[in-house]
Short mmCIF file of C-alpha atoms in Angstrom, two decimals:
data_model
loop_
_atom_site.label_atom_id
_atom_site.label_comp_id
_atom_site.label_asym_id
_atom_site.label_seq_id
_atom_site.Cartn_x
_atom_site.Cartn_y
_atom_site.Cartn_z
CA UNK A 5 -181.82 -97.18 199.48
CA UNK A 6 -184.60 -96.01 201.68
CA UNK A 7 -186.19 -99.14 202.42
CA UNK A 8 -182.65 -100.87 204.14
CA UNK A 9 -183.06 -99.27 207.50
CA UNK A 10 -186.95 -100.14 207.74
CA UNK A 11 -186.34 -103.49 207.20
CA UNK A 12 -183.66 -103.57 209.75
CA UNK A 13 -185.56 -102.96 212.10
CA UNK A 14 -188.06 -104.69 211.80
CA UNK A 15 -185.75 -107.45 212.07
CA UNK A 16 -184.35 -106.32 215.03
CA UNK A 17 -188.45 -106.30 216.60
CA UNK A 18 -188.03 -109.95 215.82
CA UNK A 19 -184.91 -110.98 217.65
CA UNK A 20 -184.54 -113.42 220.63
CA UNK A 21 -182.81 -112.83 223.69
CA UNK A 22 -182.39 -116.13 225.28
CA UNK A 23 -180.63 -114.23 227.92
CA UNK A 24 -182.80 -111.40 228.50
CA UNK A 25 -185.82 -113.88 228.72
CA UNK A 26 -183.54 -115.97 231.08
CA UNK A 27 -182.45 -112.91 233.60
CA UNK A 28 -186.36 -111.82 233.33
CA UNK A 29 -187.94 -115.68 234.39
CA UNK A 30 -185.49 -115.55 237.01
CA UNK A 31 -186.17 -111.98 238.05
CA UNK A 32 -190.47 -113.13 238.06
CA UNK A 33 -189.62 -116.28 240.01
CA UNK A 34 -187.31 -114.44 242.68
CA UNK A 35 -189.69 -111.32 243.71
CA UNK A 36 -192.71 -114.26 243.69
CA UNK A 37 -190.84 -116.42 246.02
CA UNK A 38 -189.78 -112.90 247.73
CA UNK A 39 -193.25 -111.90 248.61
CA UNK A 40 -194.11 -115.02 250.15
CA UNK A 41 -190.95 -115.18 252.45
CA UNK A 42 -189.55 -113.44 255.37
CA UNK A 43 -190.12 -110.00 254.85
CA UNK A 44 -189.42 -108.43 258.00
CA UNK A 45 -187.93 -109.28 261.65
CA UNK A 46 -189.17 -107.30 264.46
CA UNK A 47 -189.06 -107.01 267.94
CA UNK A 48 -186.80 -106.33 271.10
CA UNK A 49 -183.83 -108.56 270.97
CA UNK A 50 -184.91 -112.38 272.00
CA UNK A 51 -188.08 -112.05 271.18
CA UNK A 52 -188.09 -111.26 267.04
CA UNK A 53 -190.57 -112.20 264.94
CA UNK A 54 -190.75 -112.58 261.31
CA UNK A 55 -193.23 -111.55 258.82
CA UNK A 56 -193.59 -112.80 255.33
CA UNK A 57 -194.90 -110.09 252.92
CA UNK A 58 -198.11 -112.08 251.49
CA UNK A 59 -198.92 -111.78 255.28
CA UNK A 60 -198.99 -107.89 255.10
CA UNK A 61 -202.52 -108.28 252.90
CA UNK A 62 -204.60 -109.96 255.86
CA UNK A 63 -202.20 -108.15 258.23
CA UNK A 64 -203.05 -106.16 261.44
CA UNK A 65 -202.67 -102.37 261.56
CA UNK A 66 -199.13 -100.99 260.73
CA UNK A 67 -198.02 -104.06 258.71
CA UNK A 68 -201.18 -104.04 256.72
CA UNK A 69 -200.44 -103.43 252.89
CA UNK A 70 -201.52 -103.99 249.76
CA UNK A 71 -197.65 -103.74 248.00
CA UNK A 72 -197.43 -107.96 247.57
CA UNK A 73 -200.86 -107.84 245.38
CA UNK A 74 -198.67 -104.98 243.27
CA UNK A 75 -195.54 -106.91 243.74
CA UNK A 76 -196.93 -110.16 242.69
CA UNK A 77 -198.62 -108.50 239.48
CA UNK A 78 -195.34 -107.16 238.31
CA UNK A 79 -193.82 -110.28 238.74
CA UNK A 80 -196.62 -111.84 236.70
CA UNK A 81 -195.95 -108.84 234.23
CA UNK A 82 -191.86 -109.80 234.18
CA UNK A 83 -192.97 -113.08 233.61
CA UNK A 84 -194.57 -112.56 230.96
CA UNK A 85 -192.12 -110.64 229.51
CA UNK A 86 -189.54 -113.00 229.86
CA UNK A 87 -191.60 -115.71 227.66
CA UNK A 88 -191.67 -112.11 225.20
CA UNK A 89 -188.34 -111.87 225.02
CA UNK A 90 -187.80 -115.59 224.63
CA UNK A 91 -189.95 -116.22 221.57
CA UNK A 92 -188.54 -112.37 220.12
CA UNK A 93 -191.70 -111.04 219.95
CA UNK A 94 -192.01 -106.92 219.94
CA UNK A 95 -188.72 -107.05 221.55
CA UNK A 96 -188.16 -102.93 221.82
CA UNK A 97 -191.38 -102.48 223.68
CA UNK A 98 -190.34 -105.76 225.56
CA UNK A 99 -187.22 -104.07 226.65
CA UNK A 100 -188.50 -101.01 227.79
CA UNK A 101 -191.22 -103.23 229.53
CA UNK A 102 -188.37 -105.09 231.78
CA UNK A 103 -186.87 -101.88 232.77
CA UNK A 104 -189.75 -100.33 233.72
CA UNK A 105 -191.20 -103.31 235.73
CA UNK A 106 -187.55 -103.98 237.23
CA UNK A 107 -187.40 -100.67 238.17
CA UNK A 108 -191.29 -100.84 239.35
CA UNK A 109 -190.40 -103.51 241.79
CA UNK A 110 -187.28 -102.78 243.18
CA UNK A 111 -189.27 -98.35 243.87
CA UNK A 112 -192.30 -100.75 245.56
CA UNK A 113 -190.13 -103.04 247.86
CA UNK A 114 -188.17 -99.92 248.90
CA UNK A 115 -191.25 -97.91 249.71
CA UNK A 116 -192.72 -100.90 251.65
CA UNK A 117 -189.52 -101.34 253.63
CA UNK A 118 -189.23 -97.37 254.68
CA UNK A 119 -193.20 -97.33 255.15
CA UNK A 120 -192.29 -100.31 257.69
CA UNK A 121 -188.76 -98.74 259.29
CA UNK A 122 -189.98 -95.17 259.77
CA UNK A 123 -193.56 -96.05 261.53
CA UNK A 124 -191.47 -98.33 263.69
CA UNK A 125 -188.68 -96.02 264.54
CA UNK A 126 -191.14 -92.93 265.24
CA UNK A 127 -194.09 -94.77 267.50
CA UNK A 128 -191.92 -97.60 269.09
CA UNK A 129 -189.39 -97.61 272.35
CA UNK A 130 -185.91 -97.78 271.06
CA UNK A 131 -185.81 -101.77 272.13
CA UNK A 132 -188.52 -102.87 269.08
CA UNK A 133 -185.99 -103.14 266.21
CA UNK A 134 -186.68 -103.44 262.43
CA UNK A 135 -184.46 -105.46 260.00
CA UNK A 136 -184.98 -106.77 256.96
CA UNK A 137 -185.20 -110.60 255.88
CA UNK A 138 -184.44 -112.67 253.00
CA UNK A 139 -187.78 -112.15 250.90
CA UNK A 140 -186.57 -108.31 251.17
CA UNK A 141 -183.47 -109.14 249.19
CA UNK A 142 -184.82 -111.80 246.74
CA UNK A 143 -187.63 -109.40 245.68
CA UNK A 144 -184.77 -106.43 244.97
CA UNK A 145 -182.25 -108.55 243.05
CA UNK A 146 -185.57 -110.17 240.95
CA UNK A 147 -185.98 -106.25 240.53
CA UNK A 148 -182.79 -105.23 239.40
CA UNK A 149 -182.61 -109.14 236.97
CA UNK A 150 -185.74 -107.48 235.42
CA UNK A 151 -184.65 -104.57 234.48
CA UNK A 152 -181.35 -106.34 233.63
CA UNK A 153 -182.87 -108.09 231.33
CA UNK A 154 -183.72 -105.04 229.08
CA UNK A 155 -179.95 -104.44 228.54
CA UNK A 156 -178.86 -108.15 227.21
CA UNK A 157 -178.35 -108.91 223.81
CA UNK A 158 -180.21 -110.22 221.31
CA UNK A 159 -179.34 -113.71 219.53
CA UNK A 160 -177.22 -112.53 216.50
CA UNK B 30 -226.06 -63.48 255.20
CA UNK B 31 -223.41 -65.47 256.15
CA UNK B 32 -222.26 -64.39 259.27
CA UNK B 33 -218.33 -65.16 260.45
CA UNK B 34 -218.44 -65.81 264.71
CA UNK B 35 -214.78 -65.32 264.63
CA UNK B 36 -214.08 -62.39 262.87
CA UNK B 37 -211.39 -60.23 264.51
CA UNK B 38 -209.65 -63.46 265.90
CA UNK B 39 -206.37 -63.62 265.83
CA UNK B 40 -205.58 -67.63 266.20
CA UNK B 41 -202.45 -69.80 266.79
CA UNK B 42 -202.80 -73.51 265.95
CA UNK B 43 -199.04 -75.82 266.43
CA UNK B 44 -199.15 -79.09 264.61
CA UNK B 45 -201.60 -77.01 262.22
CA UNK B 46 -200.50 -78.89 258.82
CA UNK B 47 -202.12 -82.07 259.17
CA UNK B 48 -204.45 -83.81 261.28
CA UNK B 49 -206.41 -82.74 263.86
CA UNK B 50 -204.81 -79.32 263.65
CA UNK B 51 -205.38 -78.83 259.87
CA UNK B 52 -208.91 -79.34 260.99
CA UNK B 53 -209.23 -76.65 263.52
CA UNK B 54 -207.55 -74.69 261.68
CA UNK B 55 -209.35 -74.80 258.52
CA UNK B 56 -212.71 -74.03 260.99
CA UNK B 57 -211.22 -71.47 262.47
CA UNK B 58 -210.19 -69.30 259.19
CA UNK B 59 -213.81 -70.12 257.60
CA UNK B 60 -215.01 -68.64 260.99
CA UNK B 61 -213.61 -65.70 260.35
CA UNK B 62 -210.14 -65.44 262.54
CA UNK B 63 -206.90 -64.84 261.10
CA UNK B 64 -205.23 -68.27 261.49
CA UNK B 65 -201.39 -69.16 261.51
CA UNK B 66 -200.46 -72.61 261.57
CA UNK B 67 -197.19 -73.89 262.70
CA UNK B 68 -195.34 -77.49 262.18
CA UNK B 69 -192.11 -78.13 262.03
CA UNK B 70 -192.04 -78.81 258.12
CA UNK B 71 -192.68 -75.97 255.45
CA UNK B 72 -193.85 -77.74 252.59
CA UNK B 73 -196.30 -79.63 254.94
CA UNK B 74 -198.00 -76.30 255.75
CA UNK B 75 -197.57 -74.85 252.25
CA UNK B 76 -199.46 -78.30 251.11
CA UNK B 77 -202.08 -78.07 254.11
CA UNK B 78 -202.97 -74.27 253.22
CA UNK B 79 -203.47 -75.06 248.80
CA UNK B 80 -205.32 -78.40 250.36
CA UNK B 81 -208.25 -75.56 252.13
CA UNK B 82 -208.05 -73.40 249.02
CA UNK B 83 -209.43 -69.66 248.88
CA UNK B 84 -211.74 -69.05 252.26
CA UNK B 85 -214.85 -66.73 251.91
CA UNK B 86 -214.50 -63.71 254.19
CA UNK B 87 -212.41 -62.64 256.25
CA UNK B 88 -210.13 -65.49 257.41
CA UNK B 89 -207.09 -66.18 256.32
CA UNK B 90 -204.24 -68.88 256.73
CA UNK B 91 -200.54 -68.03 257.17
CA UNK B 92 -197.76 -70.64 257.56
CA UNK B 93 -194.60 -69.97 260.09
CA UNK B 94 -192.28 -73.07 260.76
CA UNK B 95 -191.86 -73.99 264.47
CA UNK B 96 -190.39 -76.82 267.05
CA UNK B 97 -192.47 -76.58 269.57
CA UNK B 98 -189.93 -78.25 271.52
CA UNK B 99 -187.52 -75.49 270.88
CA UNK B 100 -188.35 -72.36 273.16
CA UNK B 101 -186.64 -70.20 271.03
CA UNK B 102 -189.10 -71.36 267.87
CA UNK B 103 -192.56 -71.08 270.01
CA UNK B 104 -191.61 -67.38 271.03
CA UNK B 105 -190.84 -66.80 267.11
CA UNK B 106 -194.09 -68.25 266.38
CA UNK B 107 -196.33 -66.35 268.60
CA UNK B 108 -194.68 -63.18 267.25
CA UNK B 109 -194.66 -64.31 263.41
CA UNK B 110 -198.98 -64.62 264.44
CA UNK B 111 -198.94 -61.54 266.21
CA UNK B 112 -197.57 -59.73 263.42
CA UNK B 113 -199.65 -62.38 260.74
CA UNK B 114 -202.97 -60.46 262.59
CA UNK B 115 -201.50 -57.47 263.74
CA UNK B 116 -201.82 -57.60 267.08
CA UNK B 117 -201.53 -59.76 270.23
CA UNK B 118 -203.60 -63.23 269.81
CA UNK B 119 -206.73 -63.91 271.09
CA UNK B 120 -207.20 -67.96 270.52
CA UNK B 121 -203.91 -70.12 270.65
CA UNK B 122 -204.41 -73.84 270.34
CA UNK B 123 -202.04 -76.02 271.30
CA UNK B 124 -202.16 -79.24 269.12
CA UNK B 125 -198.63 -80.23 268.39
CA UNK B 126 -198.42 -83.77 270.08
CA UNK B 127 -197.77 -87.48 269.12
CA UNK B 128 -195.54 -90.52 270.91
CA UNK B 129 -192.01 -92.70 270.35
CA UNK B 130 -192.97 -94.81 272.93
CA UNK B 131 -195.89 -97.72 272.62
CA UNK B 132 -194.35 -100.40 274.65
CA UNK B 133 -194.71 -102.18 277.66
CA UNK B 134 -193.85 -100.03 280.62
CA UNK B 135 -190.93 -102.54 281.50
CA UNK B 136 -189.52 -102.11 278.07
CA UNK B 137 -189.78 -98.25 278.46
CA UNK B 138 -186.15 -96.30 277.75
CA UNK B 139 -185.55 -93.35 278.92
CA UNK B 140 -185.00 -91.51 275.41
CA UNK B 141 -188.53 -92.38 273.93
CA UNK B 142 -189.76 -91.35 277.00
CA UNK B 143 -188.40 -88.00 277.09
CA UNK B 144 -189.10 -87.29 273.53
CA UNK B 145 -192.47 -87.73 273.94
CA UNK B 146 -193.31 -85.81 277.14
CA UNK B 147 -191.15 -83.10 275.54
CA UNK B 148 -193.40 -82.94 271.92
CA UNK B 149 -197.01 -83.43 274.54
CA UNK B 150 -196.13 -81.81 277.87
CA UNK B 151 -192.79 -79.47 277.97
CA UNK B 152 -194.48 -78.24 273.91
CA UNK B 153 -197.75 -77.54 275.48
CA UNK B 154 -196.27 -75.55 278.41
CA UNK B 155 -194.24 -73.63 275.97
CA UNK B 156 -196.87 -72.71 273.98
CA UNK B 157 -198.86 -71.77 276.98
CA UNK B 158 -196.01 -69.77 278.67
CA UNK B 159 -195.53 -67.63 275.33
CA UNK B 160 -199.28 -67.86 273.54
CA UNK B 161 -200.97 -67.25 277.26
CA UNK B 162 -198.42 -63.91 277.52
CA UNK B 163 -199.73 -62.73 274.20
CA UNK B 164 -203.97 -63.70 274.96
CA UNK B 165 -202.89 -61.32 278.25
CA UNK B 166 -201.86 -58.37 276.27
CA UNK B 167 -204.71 -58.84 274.25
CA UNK B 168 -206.72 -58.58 277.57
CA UNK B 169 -208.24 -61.99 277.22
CA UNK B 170 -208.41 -64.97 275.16
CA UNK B 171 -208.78 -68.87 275.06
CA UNK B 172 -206.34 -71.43 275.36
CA UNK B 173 -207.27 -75.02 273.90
CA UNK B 174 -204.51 -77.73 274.45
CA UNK B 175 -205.47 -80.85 272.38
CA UNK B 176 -205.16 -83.55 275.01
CA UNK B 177 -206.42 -87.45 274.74
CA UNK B 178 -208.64 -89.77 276.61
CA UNK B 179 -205.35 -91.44 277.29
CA UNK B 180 -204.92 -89.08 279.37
CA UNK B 181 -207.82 -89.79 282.05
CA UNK B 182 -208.56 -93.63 280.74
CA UNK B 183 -205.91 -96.62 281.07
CA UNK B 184 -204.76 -96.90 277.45
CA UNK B 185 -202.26 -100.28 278.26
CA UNK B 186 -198.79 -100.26 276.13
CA UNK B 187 -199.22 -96.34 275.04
CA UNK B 188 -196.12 -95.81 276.88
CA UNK B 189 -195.44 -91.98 277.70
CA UNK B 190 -198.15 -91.11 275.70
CA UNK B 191 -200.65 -91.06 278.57
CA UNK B 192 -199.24 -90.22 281.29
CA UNK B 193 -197.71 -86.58 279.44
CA UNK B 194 -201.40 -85.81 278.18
CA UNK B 195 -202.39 -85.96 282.48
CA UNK B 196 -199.99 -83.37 282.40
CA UNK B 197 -201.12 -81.35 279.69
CA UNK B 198 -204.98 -81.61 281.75
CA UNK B 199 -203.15 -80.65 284.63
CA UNK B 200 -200.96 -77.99 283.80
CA UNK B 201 -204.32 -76.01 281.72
CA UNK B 202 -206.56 -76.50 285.26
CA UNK B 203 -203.41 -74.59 286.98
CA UNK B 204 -203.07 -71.76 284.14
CA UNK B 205 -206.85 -71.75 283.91
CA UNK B 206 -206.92 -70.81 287.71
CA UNK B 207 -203.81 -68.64 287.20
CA UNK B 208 -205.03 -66.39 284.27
CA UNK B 209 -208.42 -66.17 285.04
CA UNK B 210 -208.22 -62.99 286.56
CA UNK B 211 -206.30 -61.64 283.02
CA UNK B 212 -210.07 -62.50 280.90
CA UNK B 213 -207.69 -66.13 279.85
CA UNK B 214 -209.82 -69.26 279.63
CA UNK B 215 -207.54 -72.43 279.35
CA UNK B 216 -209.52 -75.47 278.45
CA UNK B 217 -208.23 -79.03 277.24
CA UNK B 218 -209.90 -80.94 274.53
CA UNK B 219 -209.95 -85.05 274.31
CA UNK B 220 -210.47 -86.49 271.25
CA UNK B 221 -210.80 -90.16 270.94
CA UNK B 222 -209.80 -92.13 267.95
CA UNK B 223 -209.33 -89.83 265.13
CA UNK B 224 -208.94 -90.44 261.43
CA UNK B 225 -205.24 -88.80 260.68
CA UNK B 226 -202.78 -90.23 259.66
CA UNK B 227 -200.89 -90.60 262.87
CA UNK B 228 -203.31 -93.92 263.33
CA UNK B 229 -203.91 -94.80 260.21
CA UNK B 230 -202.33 -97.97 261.03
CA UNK B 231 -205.30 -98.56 263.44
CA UNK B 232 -207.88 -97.18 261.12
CA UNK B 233 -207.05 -99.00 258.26
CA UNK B 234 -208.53 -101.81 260.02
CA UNK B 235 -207.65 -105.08 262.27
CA UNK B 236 -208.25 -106.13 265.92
CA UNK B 237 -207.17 -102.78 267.52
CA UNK B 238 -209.94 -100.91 265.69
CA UNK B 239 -211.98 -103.33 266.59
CA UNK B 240 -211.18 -103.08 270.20
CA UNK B 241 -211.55 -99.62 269.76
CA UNK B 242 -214.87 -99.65 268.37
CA UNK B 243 -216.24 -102.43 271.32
CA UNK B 244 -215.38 -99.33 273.75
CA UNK B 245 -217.35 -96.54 272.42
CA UNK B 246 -220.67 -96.39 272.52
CA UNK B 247 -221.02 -93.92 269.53
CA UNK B 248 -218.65 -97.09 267.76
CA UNK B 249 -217.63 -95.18 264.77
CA UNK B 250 -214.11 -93.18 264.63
CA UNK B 251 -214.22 -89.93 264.69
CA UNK B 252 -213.12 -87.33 262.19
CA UNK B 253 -211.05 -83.87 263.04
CA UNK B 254 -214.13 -81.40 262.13
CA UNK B 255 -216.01 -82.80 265.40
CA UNK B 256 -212.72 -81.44 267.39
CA UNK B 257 -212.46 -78.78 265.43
CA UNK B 258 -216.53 -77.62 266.05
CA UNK B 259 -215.67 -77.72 270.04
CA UNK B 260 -212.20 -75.64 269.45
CA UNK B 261 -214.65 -73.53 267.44
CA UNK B 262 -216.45 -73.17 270.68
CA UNK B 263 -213.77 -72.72 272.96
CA UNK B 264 -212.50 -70.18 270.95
CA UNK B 265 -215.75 -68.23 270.20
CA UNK B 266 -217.49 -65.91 271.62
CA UNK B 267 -220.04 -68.03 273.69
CA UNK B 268 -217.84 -69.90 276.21
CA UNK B 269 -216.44 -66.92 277.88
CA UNK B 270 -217.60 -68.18 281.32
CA UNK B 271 -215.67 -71.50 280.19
CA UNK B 272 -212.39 -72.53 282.07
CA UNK B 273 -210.60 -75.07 283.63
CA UNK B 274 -212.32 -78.08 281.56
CA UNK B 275 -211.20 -81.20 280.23
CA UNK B 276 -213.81 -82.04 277.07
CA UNK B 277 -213.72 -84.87 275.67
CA UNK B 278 -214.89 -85.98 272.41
CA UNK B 279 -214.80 -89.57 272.42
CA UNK B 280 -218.36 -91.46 271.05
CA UNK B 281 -218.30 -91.95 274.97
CA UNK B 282 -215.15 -94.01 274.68
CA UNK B 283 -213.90 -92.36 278.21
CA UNK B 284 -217.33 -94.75 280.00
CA UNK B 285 -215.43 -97.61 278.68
CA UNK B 286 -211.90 -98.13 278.62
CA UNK B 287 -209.33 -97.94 276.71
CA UNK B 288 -208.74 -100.29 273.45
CA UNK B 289 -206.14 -103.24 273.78
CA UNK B 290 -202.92 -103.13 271.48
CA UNK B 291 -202.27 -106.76 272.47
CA UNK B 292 -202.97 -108.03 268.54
CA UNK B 293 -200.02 -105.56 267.26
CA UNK B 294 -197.50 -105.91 270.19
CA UNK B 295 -197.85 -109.27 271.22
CA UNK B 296 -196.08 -110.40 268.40
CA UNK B 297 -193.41 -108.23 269.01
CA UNK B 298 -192.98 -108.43 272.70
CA UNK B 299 -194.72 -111.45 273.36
CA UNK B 300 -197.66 -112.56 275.91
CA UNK B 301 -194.71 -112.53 278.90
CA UNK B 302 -193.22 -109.14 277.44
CA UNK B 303 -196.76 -107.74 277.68
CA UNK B 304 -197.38 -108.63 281.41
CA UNK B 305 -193.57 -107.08 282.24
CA UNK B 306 -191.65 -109.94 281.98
CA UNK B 307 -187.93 -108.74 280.66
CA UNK B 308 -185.14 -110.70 279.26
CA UNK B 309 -181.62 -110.89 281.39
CA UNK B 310 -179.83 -109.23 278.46
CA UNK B 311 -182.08 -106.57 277.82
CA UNK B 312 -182.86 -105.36 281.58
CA UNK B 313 -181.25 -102.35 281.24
#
């Protein structure tokens, strides 16, 4: 019967993924909360300072970036795609949505960060030292929940 | 009729794939010389020569990869132009240059510090020793460096950065008095704030610019075709009574002073740090 298969599928389209929509919210909410928490400790030992990313948009010369506008749209974007996944609707393009945006924001953190590391470590004395903070790690695991959230099942 | 001013010039130009030195040497090949540019990264030049596209006449680009650190490399270089133009070289510019060190001078270490005089000063006077030898057997030539106003005007917190581009004005007043008598005219060029992106993190905007921009009379940052249009000079054929000079091309920036950093170190250093006050533990 030729019509089985089309009809399976479109069935499939339709499918919830509680967890997918779950791993996604929580991947939105994490690189969000990332962005507008310590991004970045610099300076010569006893006398760091720490840098939120958000600060980077208004910031002054070598730690000026636009990266949190991108990396707050794609969490809007995994948002989004979370409440997608939740209701079941277009659930294939939803899927490939969450990778790509997962992947999206875990490529622009890691960009940002070398950007940050290298211009430091070429222009600086040795003493100024880079490190990254705790917005730097909540924005790559809300990354990598994103794209996670691509590969969880469907409610049967 | 479009004439060419440097036809029959054979040109060196170090740190030649971006920058400043893409710049002069893009004028120089539309001028007519045969340019090679060195850098120490292939793809950079490879990138830097598709970037100028075809040239009209008779110049002509040609890529060799060089450290001009590395004595060994600069000698390669000069004879990888030589044999680029067939011939001994009649205009080498010495652009290669850039700093590790912005810092307070109490904060200074010794490594950054070396590193830097070593890319500005020991790279220029390698360049010199070996490009100068070749402009000799060509029976004359010019010799730009590419200097800074740092190197004449207190730029506070720029580390090494200063103090190796007095030696780079130095060292071309002694060749230029040296080589005279061999037809060589050494000259040193000092641009102010260009737009490259070894500051873009100053022209992109913020206090520093700003500061920059409240010490130049001409307040607008400058762009690498107005160094390029004096190298174009220095090189040509209507400086030859030229020699010894330190030109700078500022907007007037070397009346004023130089710009504070104060807005991107402080918070890294902080206000004490910046007036050369040093933690116990890190007094080194």
């Amino acid at each position: 019967m030729p019509a089985a298969p089309v009809a399976a599928s479109a069935e499939q389209g339709s499918q919830k993924s509680v967890f997918g929509a779950i791993a996604a919210i929580i991947g939105a909410v994490l690189t969000a909360l990332g962005v507008f928490s310590g991004w970045v400790t610099l300076g010569p030992s006893g006398n760091t300072v720490t840098d939120s990313m958000w600060s980077m948009v208004a910031g002054e010369g070598f730690l000026k970036s636009n990266d949190p506008i991108a990396l707050v749209a794609l969490a809007a974007g995994a948002f989004v795609v979370g409440i997608l996944l939740a209701v079941g609707a277009g659930r294939t393009i939803m899927r490939v949505a969450a990778a790509l945006i997962g992947l999206a924001i875990v490529v622009v953190a890691a960009l940002n960060w070398m950007s940050i590391s290298s211009f430091v470590t070429d222009n600086f004395t040795s003493e100024v030292e880079v490190k990254t903070a705790v917005g730097f790690y909540m924005v790559v695991v809300g990354g990598i929940l994103t794209a996670l959230s691509a590969m969880l099942p469907a409610k049967k | 009729m479009t004439s060419y001013p440097l036809a029959n010039t054979a040109a060196l130009v170090t740190g030649g794939g971006s920058g400043i030195g893409l710049g002069i040497a893009r004028r120089l090949a539309t001028d007519g010389a045969t340019v090679t540019i060195c850098g120490r990264t292939e793809s950079r030049l490879l990138h830097a020569i598709s970037e100028i596209g075809p040239i009209d006449g008779p110049g002509s680009l040609h890529p060799v990869v060089a450290d001009v650190t590395a004595e060994e490399s600069v000698q390669a270089a000069v004879q990888a132009a030589e044999q680029n133009a067939g011939g001994p070289l009649s205009a080498v510019v010495s652009n290669a240059g850039g700093s590790t060190s912005i810092g307070p001078v109490t904060h200074l270490d010794k490594q950054s510090w070396s590193d830097t005089v070593a890319l500005n000063l020991t790279g220029t006077m390698l360049v010199l020793k070996h490009g100068a030898a070749s402009l000799v057997r060509n029976g004359g030539g010019s010799f730009v460096a590419i200097s800074s106003t740092a190197g004449s005007l207190v730029h506070p917190w720029f580390g090494a950065y200063g103090p190796s581009k007095a030696g780079v004005d130095q060292l071309c007043r002694q060749a230029a008095d040296e080589l005279g008598a061999s037809a060589v005219r050494v000259n040193s060029v000092c641009p102010g704030l260009i737009d490259t992106d070894l500051v873009e993190f100053i022209t992109a905007g913020g206090e520093v610019l700003d500061s920059y921009r409240e010490n130049t009379p001409i307040a607008r940052v400058g762009t690498p075709t107005d160094i390029a249009a004096l190298v174009a000079f220095l090189v040509g054929p209507e400086s030859t009574w030229l020699t010894g000079q330190t030109i700078s091309v500022d907007g007037g920036q070397g009346l004023r002073r130089g710009p504070s950093l104060a807005s991107v170190l402080e918070p890294l250093f902080g206000e004490e740090g910046l007036r050369g006050v040093v933690a116990a533990d890190t007094d080194s």
